[in-house]
Coordinates of C-alpha atoms in Angstrom, one line a residue:
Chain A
X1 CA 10.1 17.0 -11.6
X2 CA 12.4 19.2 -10.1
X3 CA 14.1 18.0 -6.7
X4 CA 15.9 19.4 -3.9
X5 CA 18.4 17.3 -5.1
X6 CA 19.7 19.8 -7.3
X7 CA 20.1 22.4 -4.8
X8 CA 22.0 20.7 -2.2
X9 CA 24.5 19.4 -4.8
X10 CA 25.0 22.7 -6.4
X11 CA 25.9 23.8 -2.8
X12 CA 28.1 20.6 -2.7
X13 CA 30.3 21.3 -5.6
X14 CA 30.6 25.5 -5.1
X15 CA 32.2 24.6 -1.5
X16 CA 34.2 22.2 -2.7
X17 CA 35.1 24.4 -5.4
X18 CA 36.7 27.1 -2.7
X19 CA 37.8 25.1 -0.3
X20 CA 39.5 22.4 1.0
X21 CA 37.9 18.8 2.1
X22 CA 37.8 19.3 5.6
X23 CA 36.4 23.0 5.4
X24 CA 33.5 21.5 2.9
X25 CA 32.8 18.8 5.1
X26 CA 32.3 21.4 8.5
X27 CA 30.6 24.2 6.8
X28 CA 28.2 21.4 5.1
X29 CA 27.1 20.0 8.8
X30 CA 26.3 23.2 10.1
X31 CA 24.4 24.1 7.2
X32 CA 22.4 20.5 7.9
X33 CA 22.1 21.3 11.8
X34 CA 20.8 24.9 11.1
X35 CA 18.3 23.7 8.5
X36 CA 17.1 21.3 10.6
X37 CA 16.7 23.3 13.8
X38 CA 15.1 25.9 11.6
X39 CA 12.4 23.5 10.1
X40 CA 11.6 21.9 13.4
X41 CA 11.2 25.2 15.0
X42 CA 8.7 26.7 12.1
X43 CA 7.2 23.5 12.1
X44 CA 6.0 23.3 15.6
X45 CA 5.2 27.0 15.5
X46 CA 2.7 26.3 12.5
X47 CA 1.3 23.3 14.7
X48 CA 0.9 24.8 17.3
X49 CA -1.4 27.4 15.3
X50 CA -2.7 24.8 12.9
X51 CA -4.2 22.8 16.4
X52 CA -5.4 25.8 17.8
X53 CA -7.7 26.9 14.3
X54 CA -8.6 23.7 13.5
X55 CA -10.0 22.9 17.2
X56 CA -11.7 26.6 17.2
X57 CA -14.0 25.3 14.1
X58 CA -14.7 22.0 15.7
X59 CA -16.3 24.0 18.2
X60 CA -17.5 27.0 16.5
X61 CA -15.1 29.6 17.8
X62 CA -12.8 31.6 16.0
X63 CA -9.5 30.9 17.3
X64 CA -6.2 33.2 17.7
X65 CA -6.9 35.7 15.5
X66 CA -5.6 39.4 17.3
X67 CA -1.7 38.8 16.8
X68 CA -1.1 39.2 13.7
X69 CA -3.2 38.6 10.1
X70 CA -5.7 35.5 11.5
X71 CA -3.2 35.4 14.7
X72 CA -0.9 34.0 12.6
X73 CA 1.7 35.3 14.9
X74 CA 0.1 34.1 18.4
X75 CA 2.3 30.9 18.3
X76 CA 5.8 33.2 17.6
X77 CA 4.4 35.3 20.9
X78 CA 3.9 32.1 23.1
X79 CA 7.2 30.8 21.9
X80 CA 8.7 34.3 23.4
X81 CA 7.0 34.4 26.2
X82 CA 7.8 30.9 27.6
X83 CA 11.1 32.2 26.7
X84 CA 11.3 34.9 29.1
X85 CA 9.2 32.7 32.2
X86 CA 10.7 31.7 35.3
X87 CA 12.6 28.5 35.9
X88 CA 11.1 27.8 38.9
X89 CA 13.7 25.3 41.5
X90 CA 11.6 22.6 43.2
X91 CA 12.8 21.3 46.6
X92 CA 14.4 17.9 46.6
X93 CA 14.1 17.1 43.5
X94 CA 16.7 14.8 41.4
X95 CA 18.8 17.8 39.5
X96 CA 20.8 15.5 37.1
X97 CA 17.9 13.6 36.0
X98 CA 15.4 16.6 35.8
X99 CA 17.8 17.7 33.1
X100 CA 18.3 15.0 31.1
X101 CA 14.6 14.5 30.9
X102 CA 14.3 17.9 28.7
X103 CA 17.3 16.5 26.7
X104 CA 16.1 13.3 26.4
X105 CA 12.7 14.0 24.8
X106 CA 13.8 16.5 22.8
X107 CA 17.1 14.3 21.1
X108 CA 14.3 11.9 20.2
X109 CA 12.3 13.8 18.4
X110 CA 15.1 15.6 16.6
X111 CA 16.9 12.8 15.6
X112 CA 14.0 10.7 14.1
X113 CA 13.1 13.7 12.4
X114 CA 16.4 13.9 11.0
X115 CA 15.3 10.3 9.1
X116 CA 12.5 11.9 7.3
X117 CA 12.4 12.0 4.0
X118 CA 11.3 15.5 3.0
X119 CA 12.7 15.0 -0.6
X120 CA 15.6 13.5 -3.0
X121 CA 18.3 14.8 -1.3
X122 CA 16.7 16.4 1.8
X123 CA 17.1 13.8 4.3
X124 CA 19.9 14.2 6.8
X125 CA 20.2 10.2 7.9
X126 CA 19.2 7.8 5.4
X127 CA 20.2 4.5 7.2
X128 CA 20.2 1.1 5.3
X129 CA 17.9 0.1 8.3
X130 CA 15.8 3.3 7.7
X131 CA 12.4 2.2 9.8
X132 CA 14.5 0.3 12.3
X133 CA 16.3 3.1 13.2
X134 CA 12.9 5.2 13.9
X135 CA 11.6 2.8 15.9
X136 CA 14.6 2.4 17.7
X137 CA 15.3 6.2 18.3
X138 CA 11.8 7.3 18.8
X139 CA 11.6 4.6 21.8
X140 CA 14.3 6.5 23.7
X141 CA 11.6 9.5 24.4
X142 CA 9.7 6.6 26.9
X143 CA 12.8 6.8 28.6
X144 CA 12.6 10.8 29.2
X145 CA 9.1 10.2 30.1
X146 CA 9.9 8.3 32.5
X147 CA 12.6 10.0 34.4
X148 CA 10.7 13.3 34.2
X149 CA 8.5 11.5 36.4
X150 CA 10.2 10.0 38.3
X151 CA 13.0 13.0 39.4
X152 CA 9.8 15.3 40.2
X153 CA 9.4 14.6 43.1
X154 CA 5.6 15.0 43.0
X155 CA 3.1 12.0 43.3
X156 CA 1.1 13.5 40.0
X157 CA 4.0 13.2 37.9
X158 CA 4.9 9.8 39.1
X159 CA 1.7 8.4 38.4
X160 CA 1.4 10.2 34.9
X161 CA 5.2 9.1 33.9
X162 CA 4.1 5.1 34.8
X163 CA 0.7 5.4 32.6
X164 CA 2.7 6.9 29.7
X165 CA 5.7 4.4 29.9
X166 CA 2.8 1.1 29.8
X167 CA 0.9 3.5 27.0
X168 CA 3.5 4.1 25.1
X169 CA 5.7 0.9 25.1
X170 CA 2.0 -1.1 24.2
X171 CA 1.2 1.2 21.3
X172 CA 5.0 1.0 20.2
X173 CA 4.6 -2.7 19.5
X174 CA 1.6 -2.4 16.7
X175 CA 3.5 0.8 15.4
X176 CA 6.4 -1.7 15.0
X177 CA 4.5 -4.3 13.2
X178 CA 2.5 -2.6 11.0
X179 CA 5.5 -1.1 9.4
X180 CA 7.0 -4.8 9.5
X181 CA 4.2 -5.4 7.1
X182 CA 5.4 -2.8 4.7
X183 CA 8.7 -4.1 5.0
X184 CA 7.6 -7.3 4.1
X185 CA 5.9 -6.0 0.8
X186 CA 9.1 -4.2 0.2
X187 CA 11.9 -5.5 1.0
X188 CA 14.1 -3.2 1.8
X189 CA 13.8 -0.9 5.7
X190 CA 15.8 2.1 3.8
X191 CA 13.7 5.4 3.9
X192 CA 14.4 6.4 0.3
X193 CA 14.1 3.2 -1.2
X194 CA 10.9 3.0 0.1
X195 CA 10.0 6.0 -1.2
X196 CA 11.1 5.2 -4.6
X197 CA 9.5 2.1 -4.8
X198 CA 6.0 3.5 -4.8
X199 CA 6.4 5.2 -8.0
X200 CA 4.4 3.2 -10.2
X201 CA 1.7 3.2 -7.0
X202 CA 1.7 3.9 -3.0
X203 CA 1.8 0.9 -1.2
X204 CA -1.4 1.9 0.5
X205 CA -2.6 0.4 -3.3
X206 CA -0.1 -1.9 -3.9
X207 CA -0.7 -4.3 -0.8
X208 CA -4.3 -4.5 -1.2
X209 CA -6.3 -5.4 1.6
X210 CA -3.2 -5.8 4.2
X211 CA -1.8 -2.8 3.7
X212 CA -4.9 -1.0 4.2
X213 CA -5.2 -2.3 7.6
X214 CA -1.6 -2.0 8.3
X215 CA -2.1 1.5 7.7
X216 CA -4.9 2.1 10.0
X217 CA -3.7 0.4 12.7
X218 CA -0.4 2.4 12.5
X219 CA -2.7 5.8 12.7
X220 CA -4.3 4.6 16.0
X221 CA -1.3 3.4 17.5
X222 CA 0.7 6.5 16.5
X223 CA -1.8 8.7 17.2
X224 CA -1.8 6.8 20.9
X225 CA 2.1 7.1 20.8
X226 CA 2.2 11.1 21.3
X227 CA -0.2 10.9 24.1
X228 CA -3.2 13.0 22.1
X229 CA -6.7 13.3 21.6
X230 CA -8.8 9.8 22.8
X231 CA -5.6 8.3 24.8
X232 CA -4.3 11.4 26.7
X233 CA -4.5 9.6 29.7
X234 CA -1.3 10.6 31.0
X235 CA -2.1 14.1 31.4
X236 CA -5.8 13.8 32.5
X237 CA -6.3 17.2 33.8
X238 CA -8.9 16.4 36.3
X239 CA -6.9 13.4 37.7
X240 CA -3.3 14.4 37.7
X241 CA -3.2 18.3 37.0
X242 CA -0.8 17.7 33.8
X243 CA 0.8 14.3 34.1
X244 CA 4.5 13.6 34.0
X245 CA 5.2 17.6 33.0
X246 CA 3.7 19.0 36.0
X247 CA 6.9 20.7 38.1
X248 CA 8.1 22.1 34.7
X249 CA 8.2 25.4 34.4
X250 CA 9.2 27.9 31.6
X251 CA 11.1 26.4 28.8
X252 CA 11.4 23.7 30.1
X253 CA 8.3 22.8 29.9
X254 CA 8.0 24.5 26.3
X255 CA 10.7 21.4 25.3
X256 CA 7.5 19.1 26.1
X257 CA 5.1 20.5 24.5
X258 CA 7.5 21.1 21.6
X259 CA 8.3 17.6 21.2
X260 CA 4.5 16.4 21.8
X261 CA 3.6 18.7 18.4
X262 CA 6.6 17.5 16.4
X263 CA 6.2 13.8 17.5
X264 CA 2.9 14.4 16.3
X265 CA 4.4 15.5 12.8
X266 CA 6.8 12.6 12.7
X267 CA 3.9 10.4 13.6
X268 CA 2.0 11.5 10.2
X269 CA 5.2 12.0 7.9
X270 CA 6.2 8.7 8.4
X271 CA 2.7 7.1 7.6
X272 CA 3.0 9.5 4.4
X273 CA 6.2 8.1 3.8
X274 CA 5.7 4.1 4.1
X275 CA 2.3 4.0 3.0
X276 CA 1.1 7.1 1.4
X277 CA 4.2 7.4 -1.5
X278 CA 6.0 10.3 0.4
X279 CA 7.5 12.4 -2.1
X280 CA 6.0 10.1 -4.9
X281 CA 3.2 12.1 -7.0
X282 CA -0.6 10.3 -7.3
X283 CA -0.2 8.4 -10.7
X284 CA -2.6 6.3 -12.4
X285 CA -1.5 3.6 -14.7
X286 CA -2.3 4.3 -18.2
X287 CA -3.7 7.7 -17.2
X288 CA -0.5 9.3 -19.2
X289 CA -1.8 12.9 -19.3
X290 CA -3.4 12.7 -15.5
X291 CA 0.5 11.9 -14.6
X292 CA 2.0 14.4 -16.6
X293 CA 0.1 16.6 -14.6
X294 CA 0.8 15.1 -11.5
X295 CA 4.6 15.5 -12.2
X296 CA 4.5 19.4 -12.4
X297 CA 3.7 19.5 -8.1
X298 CA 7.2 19.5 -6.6
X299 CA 7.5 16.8 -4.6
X300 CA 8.2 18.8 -1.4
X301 CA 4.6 19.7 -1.6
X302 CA 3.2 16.4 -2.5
X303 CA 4.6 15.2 1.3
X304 CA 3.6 18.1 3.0
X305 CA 0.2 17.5 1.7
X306 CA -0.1 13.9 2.0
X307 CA 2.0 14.3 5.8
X308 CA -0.3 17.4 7.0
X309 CA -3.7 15.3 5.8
X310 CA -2.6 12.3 8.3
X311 CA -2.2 15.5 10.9
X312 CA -5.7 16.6 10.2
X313 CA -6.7 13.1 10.5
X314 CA -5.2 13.4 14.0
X315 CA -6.7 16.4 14.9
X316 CA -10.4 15.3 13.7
X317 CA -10.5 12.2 16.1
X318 CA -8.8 14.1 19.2
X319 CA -11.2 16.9 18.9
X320 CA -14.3 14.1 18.4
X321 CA -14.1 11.4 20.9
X322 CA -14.2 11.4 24.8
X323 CA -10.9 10.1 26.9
X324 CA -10.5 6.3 27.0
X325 CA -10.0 4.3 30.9
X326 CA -7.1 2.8 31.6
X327 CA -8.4 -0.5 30.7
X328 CA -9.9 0.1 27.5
X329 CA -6.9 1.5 26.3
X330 CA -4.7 -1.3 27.0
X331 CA -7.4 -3.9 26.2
X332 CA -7.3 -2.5 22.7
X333 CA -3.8 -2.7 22.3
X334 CA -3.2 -6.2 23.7
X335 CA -6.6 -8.0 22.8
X336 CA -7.4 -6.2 19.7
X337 CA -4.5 -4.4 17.6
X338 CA -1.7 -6.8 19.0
X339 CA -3.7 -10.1 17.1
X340 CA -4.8 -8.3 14.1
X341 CA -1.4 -7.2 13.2
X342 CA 0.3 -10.5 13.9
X343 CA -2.2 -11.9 11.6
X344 CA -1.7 -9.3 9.2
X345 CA 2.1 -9.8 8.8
X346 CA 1.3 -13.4 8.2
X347 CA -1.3 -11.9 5.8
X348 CA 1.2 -10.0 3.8
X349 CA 4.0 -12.4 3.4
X350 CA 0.8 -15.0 1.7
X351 CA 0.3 -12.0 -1.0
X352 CA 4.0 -11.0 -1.7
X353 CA 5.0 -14.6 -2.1
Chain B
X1 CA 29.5 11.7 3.5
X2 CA 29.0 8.6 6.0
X3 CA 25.5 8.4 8.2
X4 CA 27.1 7.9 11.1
X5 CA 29.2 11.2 11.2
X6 CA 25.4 12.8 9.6
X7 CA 24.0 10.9 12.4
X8 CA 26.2 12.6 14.9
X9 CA 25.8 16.0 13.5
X10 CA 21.9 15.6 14.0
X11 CA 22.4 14.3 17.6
X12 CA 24.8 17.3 18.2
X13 CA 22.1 19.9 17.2
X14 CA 20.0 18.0 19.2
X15 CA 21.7 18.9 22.0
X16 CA 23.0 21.9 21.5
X17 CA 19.3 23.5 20.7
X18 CA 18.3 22.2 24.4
X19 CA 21.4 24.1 25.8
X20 CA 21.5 27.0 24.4
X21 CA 17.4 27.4 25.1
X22 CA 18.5 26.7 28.8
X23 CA 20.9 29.3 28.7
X24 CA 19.1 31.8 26.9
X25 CA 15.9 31.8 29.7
X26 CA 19.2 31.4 32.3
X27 CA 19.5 34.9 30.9
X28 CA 16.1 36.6 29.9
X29 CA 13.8 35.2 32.4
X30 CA 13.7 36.4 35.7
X31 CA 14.3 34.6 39.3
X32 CA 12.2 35.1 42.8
X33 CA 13.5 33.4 45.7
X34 CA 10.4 32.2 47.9
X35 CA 10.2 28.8 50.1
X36 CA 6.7 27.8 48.8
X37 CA 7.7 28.2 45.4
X38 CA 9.8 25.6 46.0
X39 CA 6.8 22.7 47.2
X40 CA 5.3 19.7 45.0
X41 CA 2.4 21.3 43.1
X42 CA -0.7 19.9 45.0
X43 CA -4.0 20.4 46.4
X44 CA -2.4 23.3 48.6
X45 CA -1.9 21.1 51.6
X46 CA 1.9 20.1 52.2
X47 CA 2.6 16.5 50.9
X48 CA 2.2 13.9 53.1
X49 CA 4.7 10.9 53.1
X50 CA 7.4 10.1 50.4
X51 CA 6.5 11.4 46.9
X52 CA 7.9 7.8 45.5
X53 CA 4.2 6.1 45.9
X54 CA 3.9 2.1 45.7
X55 CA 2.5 0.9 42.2
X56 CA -0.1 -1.6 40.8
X57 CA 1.6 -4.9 39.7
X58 CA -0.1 -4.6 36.3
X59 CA 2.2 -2.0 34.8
X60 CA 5.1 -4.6 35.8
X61 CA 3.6 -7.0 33.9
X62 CA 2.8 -5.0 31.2
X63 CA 6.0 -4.0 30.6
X64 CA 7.2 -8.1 30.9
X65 CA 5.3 -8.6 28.2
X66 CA 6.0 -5.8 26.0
X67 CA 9.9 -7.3 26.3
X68 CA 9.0 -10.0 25.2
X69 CA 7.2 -8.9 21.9
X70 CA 9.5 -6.0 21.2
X71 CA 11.9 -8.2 21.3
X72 CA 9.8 -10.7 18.8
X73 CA 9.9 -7.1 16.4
X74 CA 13.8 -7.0 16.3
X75 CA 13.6 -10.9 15.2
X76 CA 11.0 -10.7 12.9
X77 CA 12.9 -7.3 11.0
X78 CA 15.9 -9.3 9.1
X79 CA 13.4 -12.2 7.9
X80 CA 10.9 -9.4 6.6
X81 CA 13.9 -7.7 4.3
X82 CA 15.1 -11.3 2.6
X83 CA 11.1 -12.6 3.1
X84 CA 11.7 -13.2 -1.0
X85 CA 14.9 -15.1 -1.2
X86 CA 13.7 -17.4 1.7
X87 CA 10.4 -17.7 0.1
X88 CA 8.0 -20.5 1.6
X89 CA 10.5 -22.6 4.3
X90 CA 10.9 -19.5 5.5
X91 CA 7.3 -18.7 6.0
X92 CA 6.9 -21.9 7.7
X93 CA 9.5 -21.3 10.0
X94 CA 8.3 -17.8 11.3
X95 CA 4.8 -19.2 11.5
X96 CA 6.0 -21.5 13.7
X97 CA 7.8 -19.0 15.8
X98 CA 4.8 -16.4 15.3
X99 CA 2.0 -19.9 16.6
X100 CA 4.5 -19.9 20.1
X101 CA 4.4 -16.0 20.5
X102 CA 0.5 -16.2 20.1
X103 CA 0.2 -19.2 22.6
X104 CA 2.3 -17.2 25.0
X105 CA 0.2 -14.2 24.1
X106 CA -3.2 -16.6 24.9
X107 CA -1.4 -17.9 28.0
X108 CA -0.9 -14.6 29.5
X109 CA -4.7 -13.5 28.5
X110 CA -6.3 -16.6 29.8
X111 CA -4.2 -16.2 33.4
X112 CA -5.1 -12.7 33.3
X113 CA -2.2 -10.6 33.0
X114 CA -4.2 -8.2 30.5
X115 CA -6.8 -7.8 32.8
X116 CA -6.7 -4.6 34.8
X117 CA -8.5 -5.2 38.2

């Protein structure tokens, strides 16, 4: 199998070949913060595309398809002409805190994307409390939410940032335990251990029935965490025009929508990573050939394959079912997900012991 | 390399691609100055009264209880990594603390709280 591995050590030992410790060390993190904002940008871009296709064939249109072969290049046009839209000024509204909104979201999203195990060697921050720390970080975008709201100035927003915060901090608490399940089969909340604990078989297999439904209760509550498809509540459009982002203009409203597609990513790439194997090839026990096969796919692809599945996933159920009410969507959170995956933890720690 | 100082370095670029896309519109995108740019985007009526509307108690109590669960997470993380050395006492224990959580969980149900009027 070949892995990144190999490519960011090489790079490793030729700088510190050349050069001293400390010029190694700088040149190294701007190589890691230029790769990442590279991947995050071409990620979102391909999203954003991705969305817009896969919606056209739910509903028997075409699509984007004038910029560029297939309008592969409609996305890199939006992306320059939010670019060059005006920032428009609002009257009285809370400068400091209108700001730090856009900052906010964004260093959530960036930072638990940072965490992701893409493969061996291509994750920038692998914490020995790996899901911990994604939980943790990805919790502080609630708080841009909020403020975005609230500095507005604008009774839409207002009402849009208080029906994200009570979505979003609900669903956060089955995301939470459902991964508690996995760390309960594992033992261990580091990314890459995890990862290289499926290799024999994804835990999706391993944990039998419990794992299953950890599983899917993590893809309903983090496809309710970035405010998509069935639980878009917060930016009803016939209610509250669009929710907590409403007086952004420009890009500063591009850094919402930004962060909604790559939260959207994150969302999928972790389930790939906990439960689907991440960079782990599908093996069979005693299948020997099957595997050898398996082993040829870089492992690179074998996440982006299993991540962008859990994305289609997402993008089936938005595109299918009708908004929830306010109600129903907190009634299935507390009444429904919350018990089950108390249970479920309970569940797990009866099969691993 | 340590994964705080990686950390850091992720937080930085965080930041920095926010400000340098604020300064590059700052720069290619154009201004207008006009008074009714400037207004809350509604119906097309000016706004009427403060913008900071009153709220339904439920999304206070909502976010009581989520406290109180998410705080029940951050417990529950440290047994789940040595769940196999503590083995069945400790199962026992967080049962017990999992059997209070529910009955605060049915309390809060039965009076109500999840009910959105």
């Amino acid at each position: 199998m070949f892995h990144f591995e190999v490519v960011t050590n090489w790079i490793d030992a030729l700088l510190r070949e050349h050069l001293s410790e400390g010029w190694t060390l700088l040149i190294e993190f701007i190589l890691i913060g230029v790769v990442i904002l590279t991947v995050y940008s071409v990620l979102a871009l391909i999203l954003i595309y991705l969305e817009r296709k896969v919606c056209a064939f739910f509903q028997c249109r075409i699509g984007p398809n004038r910029v560029g072969p297939f309008g592969v290049l409609q996305s890199v046009a939006d992306m320059v002409k939010i670019l060059l839209k005006e920032i428009i000024k609002i009257n009285k509204v809370d400068p400091f805190l209108f700001r730090l909104a856009c900052y906010l979201v964004i260093i959530a999203s960036i930072c638990t994307f940072g965490a992701i195990p893409f493969d061996k060697g291509l994750q920038a921050v692998d914490f020995n409390i790996g899901v911990f720390y994604l939980l943790a970080v990805s919790s502080i975008g609630v708080v841009g939410i909020l403020i975005a709201g609230w500095s507005s100035n604008n009774k839409y927003t207002l009402i849009g940032a208080m029906r994200s915060g009570a979505q979003l901090i609900s669903y956060e608490l089955s995301c939470g335990l459902s991964l508690l399940a996995i760390v309960v089969l594992s033992g261990t909340m580091q990314l890459s251990q995890i990862v290289e604990q499926q290799a024999d078989a994804w835990f999706i297999f391993k944990g039998h029935i419990p794992a299953l439904i950890a599983f899917i209760i993590y893809l309903i509550a983090g496809h309710a965490e970035t405010n998509r498809g069935p639980f878009d509540l917060p930016e009803a459009e016939s209610e509250l025009t669009a929710g907590y982002h409403t007086e952004y203009s420009g890009i500063q409203f591009g850094f919402f929508y930004l962060a909604e597609y790559l939260n959207m990513f994150i969302i999928a790439a972790i389930a790939a990573t906990v439960f689907l194997g991440g960079w782990m090839p599908l093996h069979i026990p005693g299948w020997e050939s099957f595997n050898g096969i398996m082993d040829y796919i870089p492992p690179v692809l074998w996440f982006l394959g299993k991540t962008f599945f859990c994305i289609f996933l997402a993008l089936w159920v938005r595109w299918s079912f009708p908004r929830l009410r306010i109600d129903q969507l907190l009634s299935l959170e507390w009444k429904i997900l919350m018990p089950i995956s108390l249970i479920n933890i309970l569940l797990m720690t009866l099969l691993v012991l | 390399m340590s994964n705080s100082a990686l950390f850091l370095v992720v937080l930085i670029t965080a930041i920095f691609m926010v400000f340098a896309a604020l300064l590059l519109a700052k720069w290619l995108a154009p201004t207008s100055a006009n008074p009714l740019k400037g207004e809350p985007y509604e119906c097309g009526i000016p706004t009427r009264g403060t913008s900071w509307a009153q709220f339904k108690v439920g999304y206070y109590l909502f976010a009581i209880l989520y406290l109180v669960f998410d705080v029940e997470t951050v417990l529950l993380f440290p047994w789940a990594v040595i769940m196999k050395d503590v083995g069945v006492q400790g199962l026992v224990l967080v049962s017990f603390f999992l059997i209070i959580l529910a009955l605060g969980l049915a309390y809060a149900w039965k009076k109500g709280a999840l009910q959105w009027m």
